[in-house]
Short mmCIF file of N, CA and C in Angstrom, two decimals:
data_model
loop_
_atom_site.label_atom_id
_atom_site.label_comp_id
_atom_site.label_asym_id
_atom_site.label_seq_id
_atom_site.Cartn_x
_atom_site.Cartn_y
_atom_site.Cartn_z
N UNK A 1 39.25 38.71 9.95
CA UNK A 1 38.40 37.91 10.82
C UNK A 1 36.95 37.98 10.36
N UNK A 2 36.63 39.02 9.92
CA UNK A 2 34.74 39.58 9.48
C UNK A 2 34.94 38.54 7.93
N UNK A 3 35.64 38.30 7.33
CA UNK A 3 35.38 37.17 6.27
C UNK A 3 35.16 35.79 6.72
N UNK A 4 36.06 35.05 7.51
CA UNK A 4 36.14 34.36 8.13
C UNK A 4 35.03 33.78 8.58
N UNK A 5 33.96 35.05 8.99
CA UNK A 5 32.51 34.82 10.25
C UNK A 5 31.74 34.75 8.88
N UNK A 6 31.51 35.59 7.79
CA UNK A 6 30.74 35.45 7.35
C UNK A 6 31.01 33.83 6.41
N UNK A 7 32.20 33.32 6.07
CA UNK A 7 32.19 32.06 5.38
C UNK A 7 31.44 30.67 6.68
N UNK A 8 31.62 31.67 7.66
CA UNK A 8 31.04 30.20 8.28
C UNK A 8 29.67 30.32 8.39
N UNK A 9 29.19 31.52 8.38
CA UNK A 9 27.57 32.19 8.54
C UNK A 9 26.98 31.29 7.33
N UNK A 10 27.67 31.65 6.03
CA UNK A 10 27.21 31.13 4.90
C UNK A 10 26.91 29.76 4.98
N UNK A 11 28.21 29.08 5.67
CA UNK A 11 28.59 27.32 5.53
C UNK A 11 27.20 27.01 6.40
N UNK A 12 26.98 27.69 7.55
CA UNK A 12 25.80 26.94 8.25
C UNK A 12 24.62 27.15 8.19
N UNK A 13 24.26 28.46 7.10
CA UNK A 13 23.14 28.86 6.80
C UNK A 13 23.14 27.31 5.35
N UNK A 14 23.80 27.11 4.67
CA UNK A 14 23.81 26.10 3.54
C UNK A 14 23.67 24.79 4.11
N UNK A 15 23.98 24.10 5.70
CA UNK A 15 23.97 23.48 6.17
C UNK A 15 22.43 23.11 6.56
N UNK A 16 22.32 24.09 7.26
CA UNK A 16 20.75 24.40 7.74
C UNK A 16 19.62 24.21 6.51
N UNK A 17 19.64 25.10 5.37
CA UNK A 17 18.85 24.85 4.34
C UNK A 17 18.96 23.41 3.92
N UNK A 18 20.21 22.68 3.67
CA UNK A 18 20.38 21.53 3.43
C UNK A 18 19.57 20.83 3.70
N UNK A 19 19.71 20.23 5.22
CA UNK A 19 19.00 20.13 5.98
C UNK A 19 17.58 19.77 5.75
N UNK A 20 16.71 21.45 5.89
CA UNK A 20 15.36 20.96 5.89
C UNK A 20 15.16 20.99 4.39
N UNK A 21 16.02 21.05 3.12
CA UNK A 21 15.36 20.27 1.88
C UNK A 21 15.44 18.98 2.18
N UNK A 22 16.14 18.39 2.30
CA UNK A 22 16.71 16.72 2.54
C UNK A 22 15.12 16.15 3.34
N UNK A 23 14.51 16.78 4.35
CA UNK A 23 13.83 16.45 4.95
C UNK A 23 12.29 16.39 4.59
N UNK A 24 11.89 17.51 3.38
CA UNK A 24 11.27 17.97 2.73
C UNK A 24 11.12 16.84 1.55
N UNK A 25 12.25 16.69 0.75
CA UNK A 25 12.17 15.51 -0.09
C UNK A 25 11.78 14.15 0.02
N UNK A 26 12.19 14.10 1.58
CA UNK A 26 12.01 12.18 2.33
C UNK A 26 10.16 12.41 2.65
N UNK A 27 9.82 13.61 3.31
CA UNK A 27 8.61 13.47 3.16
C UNK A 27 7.22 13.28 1.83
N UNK A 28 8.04 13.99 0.84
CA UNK A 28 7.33 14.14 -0.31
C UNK A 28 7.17 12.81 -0.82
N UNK A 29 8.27 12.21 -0.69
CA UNK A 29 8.57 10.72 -1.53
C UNK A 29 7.89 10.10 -0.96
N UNK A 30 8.04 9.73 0.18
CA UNK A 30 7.20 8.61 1.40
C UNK A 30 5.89 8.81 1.31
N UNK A 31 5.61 9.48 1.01
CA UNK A 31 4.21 9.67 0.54
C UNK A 31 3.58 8.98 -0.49
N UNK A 32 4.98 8.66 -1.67
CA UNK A 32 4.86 8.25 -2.73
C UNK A 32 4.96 6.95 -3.00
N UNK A 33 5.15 5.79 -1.45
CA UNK A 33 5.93 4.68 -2.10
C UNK A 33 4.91 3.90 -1.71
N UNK A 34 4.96 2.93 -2.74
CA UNK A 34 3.60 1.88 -1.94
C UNK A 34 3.78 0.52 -2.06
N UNK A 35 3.75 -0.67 -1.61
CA UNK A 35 4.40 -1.97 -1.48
C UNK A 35 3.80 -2.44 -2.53
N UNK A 36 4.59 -3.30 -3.47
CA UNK A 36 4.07 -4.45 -4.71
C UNK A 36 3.27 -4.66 -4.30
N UNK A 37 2.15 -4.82 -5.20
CA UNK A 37 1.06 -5.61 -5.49
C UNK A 37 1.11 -7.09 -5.11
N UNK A 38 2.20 -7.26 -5.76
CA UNK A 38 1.96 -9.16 -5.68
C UNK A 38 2.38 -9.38 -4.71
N UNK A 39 3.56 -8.55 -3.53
CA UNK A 39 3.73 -9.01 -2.31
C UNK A 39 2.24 -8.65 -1.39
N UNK A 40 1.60 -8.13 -1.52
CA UNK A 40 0.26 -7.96 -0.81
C UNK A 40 -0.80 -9.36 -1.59
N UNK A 41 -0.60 -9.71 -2.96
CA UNK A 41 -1.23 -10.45 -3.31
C UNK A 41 -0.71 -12.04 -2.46
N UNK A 42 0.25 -11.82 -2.58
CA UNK A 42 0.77 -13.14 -2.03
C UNK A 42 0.49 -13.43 -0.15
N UNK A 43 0.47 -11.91 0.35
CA UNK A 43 -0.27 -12.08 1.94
C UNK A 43 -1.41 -12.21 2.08
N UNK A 44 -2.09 -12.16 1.29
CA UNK A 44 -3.98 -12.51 1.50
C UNK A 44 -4.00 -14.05 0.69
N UNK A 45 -3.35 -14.22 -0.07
CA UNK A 45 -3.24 -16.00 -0.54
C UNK A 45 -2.58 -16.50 0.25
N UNK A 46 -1.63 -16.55 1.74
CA UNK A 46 -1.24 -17.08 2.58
C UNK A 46 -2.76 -17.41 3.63
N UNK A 47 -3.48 -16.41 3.96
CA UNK A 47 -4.48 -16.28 4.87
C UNK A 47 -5.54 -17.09 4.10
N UNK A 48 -5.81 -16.78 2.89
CA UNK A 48 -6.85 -17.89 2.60
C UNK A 48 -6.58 -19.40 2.66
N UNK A 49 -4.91 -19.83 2.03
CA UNK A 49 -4.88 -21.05 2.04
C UNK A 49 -4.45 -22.13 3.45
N UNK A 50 -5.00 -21.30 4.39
CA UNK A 50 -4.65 -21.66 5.65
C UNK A 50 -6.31 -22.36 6.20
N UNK A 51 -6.94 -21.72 5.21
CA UNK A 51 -8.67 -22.88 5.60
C UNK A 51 -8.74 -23.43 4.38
N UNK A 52 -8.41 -22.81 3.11
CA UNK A 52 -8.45 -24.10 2.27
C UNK A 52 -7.61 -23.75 0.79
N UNK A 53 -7.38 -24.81 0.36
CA UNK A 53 -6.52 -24.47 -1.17
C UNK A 53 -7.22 -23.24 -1.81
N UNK A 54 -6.60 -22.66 -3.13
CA UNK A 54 -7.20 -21.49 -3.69
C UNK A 54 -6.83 -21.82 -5.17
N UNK A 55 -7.94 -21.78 -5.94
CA UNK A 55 -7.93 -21.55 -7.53
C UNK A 55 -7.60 -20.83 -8.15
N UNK A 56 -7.43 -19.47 -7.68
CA UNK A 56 -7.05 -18.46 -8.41
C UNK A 56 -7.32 -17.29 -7.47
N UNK A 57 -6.13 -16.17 -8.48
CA UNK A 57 -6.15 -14.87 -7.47
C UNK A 57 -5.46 -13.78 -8.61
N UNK A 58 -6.14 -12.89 -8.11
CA UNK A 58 -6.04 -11.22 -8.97
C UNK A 58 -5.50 -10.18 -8.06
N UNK A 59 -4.57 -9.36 -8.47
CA UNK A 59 -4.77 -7.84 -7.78
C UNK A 59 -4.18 -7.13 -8.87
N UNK A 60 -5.16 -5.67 -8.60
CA UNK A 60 -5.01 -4.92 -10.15
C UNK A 60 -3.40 -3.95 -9.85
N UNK A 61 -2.76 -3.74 -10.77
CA UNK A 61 -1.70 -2.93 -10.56
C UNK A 61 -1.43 -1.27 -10.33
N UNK A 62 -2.55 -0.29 -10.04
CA UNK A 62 -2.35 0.37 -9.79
C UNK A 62 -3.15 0.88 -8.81
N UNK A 63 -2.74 1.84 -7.95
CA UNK A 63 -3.46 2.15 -6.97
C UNK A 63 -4.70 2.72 -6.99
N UNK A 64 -5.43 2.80 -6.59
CA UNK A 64 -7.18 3.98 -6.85
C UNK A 64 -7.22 4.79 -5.14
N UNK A 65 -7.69 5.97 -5.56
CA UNK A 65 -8.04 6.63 -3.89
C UNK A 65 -9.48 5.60 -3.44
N UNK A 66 -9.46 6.04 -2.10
CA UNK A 66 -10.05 5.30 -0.90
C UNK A 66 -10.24 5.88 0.18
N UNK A 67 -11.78 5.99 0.66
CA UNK A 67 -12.18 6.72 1.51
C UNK A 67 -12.97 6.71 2.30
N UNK A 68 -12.50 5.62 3.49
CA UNK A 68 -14.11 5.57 4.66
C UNK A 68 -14.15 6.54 5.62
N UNK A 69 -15.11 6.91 5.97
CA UNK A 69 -15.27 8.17 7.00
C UNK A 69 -14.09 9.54 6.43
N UNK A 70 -13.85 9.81 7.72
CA UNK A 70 -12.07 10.42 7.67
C UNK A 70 -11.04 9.80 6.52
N UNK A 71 -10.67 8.24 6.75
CA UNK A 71 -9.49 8.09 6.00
C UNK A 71 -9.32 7.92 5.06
N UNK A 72 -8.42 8.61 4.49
CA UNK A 72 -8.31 8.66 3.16
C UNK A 72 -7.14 7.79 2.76
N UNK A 73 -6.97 7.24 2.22
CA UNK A 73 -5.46 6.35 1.44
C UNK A 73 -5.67 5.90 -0.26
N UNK A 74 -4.99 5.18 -0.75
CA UNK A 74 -4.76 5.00 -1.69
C UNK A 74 -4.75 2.77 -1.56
N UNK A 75 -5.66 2.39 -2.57
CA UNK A 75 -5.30 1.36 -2.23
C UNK A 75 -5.52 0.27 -3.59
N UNK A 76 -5.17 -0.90 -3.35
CA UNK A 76 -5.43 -2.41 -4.54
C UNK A 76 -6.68 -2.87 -3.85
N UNK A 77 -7.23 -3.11 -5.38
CA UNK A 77 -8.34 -4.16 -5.24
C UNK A 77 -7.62 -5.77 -6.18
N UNK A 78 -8.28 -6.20 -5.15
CA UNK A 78 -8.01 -7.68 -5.87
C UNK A 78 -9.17 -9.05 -5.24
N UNK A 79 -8.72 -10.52 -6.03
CA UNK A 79 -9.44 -11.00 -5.47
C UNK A 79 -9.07 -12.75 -5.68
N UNK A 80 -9.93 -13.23 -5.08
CA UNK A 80 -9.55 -14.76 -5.05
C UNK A 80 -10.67 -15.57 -5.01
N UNK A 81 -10.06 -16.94 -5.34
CA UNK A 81 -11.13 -17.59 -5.81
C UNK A 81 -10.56 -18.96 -5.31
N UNK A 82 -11.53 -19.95 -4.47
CA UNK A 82 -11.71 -21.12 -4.35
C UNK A 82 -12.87 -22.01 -4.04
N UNK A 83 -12.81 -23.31 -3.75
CA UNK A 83 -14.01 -24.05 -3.75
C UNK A 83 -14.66 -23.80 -2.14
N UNK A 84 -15.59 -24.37 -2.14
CA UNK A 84 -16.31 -24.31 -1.06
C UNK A 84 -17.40 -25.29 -1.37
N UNK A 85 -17.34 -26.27 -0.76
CA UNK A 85 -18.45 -26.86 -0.53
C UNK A 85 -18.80 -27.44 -2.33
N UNK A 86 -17.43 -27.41 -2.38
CA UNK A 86 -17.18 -28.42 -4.64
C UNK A 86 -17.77 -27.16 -4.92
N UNK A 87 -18.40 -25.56 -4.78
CA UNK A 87 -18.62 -24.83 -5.73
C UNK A 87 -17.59 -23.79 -5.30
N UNK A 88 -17.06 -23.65 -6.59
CA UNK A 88 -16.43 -22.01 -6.84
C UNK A 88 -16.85 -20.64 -5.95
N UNK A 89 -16.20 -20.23 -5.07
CA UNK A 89 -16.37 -19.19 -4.64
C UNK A 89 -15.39 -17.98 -4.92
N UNK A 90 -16.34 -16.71 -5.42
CA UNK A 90 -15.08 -15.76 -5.27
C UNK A 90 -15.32 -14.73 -4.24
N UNK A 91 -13.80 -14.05 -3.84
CA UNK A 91 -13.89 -12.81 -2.75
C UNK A 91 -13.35 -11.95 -3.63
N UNK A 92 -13.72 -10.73 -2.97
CA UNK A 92 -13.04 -9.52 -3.69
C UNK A 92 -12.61 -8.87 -2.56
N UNK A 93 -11.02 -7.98 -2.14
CA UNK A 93 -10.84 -7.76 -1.46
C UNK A 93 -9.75 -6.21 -1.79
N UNK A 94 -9.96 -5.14 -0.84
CA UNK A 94 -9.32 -3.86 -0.74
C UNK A 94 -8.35 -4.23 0.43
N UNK A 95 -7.19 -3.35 -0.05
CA UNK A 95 -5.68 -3.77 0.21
C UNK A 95 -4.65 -2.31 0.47
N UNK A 96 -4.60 -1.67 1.89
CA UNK A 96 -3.96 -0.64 1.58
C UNK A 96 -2.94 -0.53 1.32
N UNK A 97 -2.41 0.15 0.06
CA UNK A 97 -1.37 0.11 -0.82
C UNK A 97 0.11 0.62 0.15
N UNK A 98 -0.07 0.99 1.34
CA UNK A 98 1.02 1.65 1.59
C UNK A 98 1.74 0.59 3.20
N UNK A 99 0.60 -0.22 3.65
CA UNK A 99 0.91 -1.10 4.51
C UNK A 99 0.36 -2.22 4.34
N UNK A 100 -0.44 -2.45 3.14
CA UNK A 100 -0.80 -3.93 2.56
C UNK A 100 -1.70 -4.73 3.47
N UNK A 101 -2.42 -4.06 4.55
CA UNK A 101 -3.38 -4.35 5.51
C UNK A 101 -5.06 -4.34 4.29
N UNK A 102 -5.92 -5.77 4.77
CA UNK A 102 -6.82 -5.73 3.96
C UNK A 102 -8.05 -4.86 4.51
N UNK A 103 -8.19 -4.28 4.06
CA UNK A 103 -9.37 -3.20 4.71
C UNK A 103 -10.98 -4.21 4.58
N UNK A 104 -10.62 -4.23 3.41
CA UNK A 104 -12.42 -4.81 3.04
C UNK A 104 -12.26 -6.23 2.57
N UNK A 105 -13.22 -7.46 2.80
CA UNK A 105 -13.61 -8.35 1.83
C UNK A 105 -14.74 -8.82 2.05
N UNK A 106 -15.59 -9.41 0.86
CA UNK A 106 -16.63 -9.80 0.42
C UNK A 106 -16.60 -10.58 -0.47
N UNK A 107 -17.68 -11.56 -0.18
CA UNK A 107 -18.06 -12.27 -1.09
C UNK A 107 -19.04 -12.28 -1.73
N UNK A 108 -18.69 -12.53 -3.65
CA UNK A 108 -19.64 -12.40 -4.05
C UNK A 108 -20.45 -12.88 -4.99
#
């Protein structure tokens, strides 16, 4: 019977560790994942071409840190370009990489 207890001691101590690696890993990763570029490029060229057509548009492919006040994230810069008034205008715009929300834009 004392083998018995300890194979199951073992099974649920391996269960248990299981466990919080599995949980350990999902956090590490998620940390790590950040939405395409061009699907974030393509949601800020929806919002512009809703006041007017657009000439062109950029977002760079890798992420850069980012830091107002407190928050810190990781994010795309990119940018777009259309007319206004028959002249060329461009924006430049910050894009957080992990929920594709535009933090910043300017024109410049």
């Amino acid at each position: 019977m004392a083998a018995k207890n300890g194979q199951l001691y073992q099974l649920s101590l391996g269960g248990v560790l299981g466990g919080i690696m599995g949980i350990f890993i999902t956090r590490l990763f998620s940390g790590l994942t950040h939405l395409d570029p061009d699907t974030i490029l393509d949601q800020v060229k929806h919002q512009f071409r809703q006041e007017s057509p657009i000439e062109g548009a950029w977002i760079e492919r890798q992420t850069v840190p980012f830091q107002k006040f407190a928050v810190k994230t990781r994010v795309y810069y990119g940018g777009i370009t259309r007319y206004e008034d028959d002249q060329l205008v461009q924006y430049q715009f910050i894009a957080d990489a992990k929920t594709g929300s535009v933090l910043d834009i300017h024109r410049l």
